[in-house]
Tab-separated table of C-alpha atoms in Angstrom:
chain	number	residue	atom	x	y	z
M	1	UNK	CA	0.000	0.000	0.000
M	2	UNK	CA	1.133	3.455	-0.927
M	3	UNK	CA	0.912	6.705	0.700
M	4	UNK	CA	0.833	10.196	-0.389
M	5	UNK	CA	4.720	10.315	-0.889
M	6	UNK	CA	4.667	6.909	-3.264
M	7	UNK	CA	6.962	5.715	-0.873
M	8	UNK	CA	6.014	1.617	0.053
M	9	UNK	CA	5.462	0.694	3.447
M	10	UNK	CA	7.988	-2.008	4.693
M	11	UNK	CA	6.351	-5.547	5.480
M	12	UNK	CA	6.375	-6.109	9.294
M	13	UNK	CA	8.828	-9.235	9.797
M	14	UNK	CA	11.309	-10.546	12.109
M	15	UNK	CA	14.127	-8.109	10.583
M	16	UNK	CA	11.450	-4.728	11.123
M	17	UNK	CA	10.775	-5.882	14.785
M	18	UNK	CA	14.198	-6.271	15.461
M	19	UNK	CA	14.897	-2.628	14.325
M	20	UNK	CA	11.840	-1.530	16.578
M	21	UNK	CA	13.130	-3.251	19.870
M	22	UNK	CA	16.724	-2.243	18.767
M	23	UNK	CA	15.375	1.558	18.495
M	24	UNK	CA	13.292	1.298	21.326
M	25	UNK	CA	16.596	0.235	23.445
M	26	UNK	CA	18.739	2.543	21.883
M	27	UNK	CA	21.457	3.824	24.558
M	28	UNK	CA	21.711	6.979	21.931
M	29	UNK	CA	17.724	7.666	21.866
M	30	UNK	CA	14.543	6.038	23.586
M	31	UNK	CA	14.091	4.159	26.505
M	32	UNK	CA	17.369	3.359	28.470
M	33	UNK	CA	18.590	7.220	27.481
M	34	UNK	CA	15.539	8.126	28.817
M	35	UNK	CA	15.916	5.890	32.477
M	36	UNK	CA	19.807	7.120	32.351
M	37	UNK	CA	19.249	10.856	31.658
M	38	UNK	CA	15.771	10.465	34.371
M	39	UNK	CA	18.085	8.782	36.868
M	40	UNK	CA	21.383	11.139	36.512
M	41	UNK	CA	19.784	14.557	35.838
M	42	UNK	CA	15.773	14.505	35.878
M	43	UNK	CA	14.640	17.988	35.924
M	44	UNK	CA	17.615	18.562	33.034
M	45	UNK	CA	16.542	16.306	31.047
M	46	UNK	CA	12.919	16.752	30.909
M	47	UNK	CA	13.449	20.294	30.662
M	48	UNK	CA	15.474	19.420	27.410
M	49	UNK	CA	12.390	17.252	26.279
M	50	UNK	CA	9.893	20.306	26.843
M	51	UNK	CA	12.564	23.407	25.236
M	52	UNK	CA	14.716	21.286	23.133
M	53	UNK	CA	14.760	17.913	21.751
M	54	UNK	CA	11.620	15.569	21.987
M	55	UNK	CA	12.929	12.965	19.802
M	56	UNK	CA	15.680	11.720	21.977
M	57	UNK	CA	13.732	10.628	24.842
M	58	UNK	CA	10.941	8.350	24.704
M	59	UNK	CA	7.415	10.070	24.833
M	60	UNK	CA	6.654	10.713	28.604
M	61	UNK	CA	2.997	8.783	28.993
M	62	UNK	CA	4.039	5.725	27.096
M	63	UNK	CA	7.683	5.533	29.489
M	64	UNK	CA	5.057	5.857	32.717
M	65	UNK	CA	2.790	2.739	30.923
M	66	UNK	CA	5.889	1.268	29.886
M	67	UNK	CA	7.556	1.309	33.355
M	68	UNK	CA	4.450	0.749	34.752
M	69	UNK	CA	4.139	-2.940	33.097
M	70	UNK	CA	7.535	-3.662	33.304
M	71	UNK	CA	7.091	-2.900	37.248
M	72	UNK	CA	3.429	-5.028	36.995
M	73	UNK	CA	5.620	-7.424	35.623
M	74	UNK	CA	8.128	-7.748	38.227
M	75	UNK	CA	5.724	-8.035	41.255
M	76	UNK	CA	3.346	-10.653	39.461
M	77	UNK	CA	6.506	-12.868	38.108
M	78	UNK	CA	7.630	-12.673	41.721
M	79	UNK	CA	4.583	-13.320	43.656
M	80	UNK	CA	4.817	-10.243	45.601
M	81	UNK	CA	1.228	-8.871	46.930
M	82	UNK	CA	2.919	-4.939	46.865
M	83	UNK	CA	0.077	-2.058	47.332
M	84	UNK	CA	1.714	1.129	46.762
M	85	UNK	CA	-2.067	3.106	46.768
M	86	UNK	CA	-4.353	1.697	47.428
M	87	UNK	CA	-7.020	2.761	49.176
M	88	UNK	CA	-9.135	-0.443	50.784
M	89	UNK	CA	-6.527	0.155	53.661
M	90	UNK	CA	-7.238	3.303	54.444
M	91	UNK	CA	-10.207	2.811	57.757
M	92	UNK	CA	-12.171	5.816	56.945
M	93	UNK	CA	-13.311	4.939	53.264
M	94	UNK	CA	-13.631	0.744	54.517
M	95	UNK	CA	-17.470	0.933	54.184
M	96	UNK	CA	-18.129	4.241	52.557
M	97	UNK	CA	-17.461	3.794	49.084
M	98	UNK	CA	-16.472	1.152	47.235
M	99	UNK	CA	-12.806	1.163	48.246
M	100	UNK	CA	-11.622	-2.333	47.978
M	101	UNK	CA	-12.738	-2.176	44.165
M	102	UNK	CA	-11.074	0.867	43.301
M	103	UNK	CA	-8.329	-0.104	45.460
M	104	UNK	CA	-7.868	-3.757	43.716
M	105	UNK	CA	-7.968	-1.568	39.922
M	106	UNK	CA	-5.329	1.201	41.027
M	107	UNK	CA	-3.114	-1.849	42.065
M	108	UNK	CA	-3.955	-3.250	39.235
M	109	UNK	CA	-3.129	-0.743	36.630
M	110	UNK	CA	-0.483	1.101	38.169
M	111	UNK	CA	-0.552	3.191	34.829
M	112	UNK	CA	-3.065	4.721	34.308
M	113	UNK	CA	-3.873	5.459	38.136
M	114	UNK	CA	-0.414	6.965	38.351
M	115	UNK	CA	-1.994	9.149	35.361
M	116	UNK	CA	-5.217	10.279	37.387
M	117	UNK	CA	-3.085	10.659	40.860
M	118	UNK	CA	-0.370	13.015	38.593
M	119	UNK	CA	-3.491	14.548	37.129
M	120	UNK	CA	-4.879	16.388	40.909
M	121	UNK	CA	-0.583	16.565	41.915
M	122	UNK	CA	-0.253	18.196	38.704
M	123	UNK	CA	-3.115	20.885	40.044
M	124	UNK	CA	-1.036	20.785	43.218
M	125	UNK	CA	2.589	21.564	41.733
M	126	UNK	CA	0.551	24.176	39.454
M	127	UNK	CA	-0.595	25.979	42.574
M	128	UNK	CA	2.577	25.982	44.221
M	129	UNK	CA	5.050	26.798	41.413
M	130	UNK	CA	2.337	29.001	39.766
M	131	UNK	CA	4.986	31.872	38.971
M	132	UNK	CA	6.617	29.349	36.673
M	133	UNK	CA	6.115	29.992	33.008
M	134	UNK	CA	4.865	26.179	32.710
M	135	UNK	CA	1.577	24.955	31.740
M	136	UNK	CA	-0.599	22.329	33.468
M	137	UNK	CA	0.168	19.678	30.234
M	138	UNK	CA	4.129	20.510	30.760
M	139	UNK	CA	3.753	20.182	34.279
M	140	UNK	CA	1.827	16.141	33.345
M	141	UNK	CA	4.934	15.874	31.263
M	142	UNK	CA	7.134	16.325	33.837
M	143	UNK	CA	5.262	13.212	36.282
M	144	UNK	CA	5.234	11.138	33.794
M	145	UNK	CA	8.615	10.906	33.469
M	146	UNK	CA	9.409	11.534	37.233
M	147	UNK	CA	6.732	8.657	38.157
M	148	UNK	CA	7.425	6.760	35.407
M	149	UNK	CA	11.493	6.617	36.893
M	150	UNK	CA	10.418	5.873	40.059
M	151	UNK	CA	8.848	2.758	39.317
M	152	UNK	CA	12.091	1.455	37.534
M	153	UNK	CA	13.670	2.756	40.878
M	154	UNK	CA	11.133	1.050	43.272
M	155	UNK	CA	10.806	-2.226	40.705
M	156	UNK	CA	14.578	-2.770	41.008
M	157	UNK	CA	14.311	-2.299	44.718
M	158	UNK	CA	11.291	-4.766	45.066
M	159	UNK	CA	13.373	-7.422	42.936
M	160	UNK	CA	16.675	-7.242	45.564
M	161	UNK	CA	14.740	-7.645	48.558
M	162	UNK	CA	12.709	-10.413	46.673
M	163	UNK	CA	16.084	-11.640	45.861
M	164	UNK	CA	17.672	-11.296	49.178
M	165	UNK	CA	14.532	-12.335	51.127
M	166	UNK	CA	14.647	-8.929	52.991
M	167	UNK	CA	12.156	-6.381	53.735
M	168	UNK	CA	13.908	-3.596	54.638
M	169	UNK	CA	15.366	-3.643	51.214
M	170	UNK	CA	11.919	-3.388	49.953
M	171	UNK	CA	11.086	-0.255	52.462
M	172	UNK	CA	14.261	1.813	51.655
M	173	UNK	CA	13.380	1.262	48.121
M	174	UNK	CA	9.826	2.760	48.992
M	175	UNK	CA	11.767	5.856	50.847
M	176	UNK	CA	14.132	6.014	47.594
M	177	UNK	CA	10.765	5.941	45.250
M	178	UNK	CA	9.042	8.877	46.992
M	179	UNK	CA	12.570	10.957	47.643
M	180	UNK	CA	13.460	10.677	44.261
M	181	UNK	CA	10.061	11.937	43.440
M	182	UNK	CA	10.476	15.165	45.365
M	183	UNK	CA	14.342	15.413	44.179
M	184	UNK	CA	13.065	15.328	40.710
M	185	UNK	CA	10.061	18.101	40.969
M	186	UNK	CA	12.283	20.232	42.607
M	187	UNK	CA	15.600	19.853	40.378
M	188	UNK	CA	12.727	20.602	37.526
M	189	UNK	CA	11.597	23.695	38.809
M	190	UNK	CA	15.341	24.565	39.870
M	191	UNK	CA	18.541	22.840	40.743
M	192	UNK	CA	19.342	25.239	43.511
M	193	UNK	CA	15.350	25.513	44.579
C-alpha cells in the first residue's frame, strides 16, 4: 500500500521488529537514554524534552505505561502482593465507598492510576510553582517521566529484597521511590530551589 509520498510501506517481519526493539533500546535515543538521563539529571533532562529535543527521549505517557508494566511485571513474576495506593486500607473509606474495588484496579493498573493521581498533583505543583512559566500539560509531562522513573527505581528495589529475602530492602526502596520523586520536581523547577 502506498501513501501520499509513493513511498512503500515495509512488510512487518522478524528483521522490522528487530529494528523496533533495537530503536526502542537505543542507549543513543529512547528508553534506556531516557531511564539514564531520568536517573542522573531529571529535571535537566525533561526540561530538554519540553525546550529542546523531543525525539531523543521516549514520549513521557508511554515511558510511565511502559515502566508501569515492566514494574506489573516484576511483582506478578515474583509473587509479591505490593500495594503502593491503594485505598481499601485506608479505615475511613472501609465501608463508605467502594474502596476495595477501586483499590484492587489502582493496584492493578499502576498506569493509568499513576496518570489520574499526577493529574490532581499536577493541580497541586501548578498551585505551588504558579509563577513558573509552565503549563498544566508541561507540568503532566514532567510526572510522567518523574513517576514513570520511580517505578524502575522502586521495581529494582522490590526485585533485591525479593532476591535477598529482605524487607527492609523493599522499604528503603519505597523511601528512595518517593525521595526521588520530590528530588526530581524540585531539580525541575530549579537545581538550587
Amino acid at each position: 500500500m502506498r501513501n501520499n509520498n509513493d513511498s512503500k510501506l515495509r512488510r512487518i517481519d522478524k528483521k522490522y521488529i528487530y529494528n523496533e526493539i533495537q530503536s526502542l533500546l537505543n542507549l543513543e535515543k529512547g528508553f534506556l537514554l531516557t531511564v539514564k538521563d531520568l536517573l542522573i539529571k531529571p529535571g535537566k533532562s525533561i526540561r530538554e524534552y519540553i525546550h529542546q529535543d523531543r525525539q531523543k527521549y521516549i514520549k513521557p505517557i508511554i515511558f510511565l505505561i511502559f515502566t508501569s508494566l515492566i514494574f506489573s511485571f516484576i511483582t506478578n513474576s515474583l509473587d509479591i502482593n505490593f500495594s503502593l495506593f491503594n485505598i481499601d486500607k485506608i479505615k475511613g473509606f472501609k465501608g463508605k465507598i467502594r474502596s476495595e474495588e477501586i483499590g484492587n484496579w489502582t493496584q492493578n493498573n499502576l498506569g493509568y492510576s499513576q496518570l489520574i493521581m499526577g493529574v490532581f498533583i499536577g493541580f497541586w505543583i501548578k498551585l505551588f510553582y504558579r509563577k513558573s512559566n509552565y503549563n498544566i500539560y508541561e507540568i503532566l509531562v514532567l510526572l510522567s517521566f518523574i513517576l514513570g522513573e520511580a517505578f524502575i527505581i522502586l521495581g529494582t528495589f522490590i526485585l533485591l529484597a525479593a532476591t535477598f529475602k529482605s524487607p527492609v530492602i523493599a522499604l528503603i526502596g519505597t523511601l528512595i521511590y518517593f525521595i526521588y520523586i520530590i528530588w526530581g520536581i524540585g531539580q525541575f523547577f530549579g537545581e538550587k530551589k
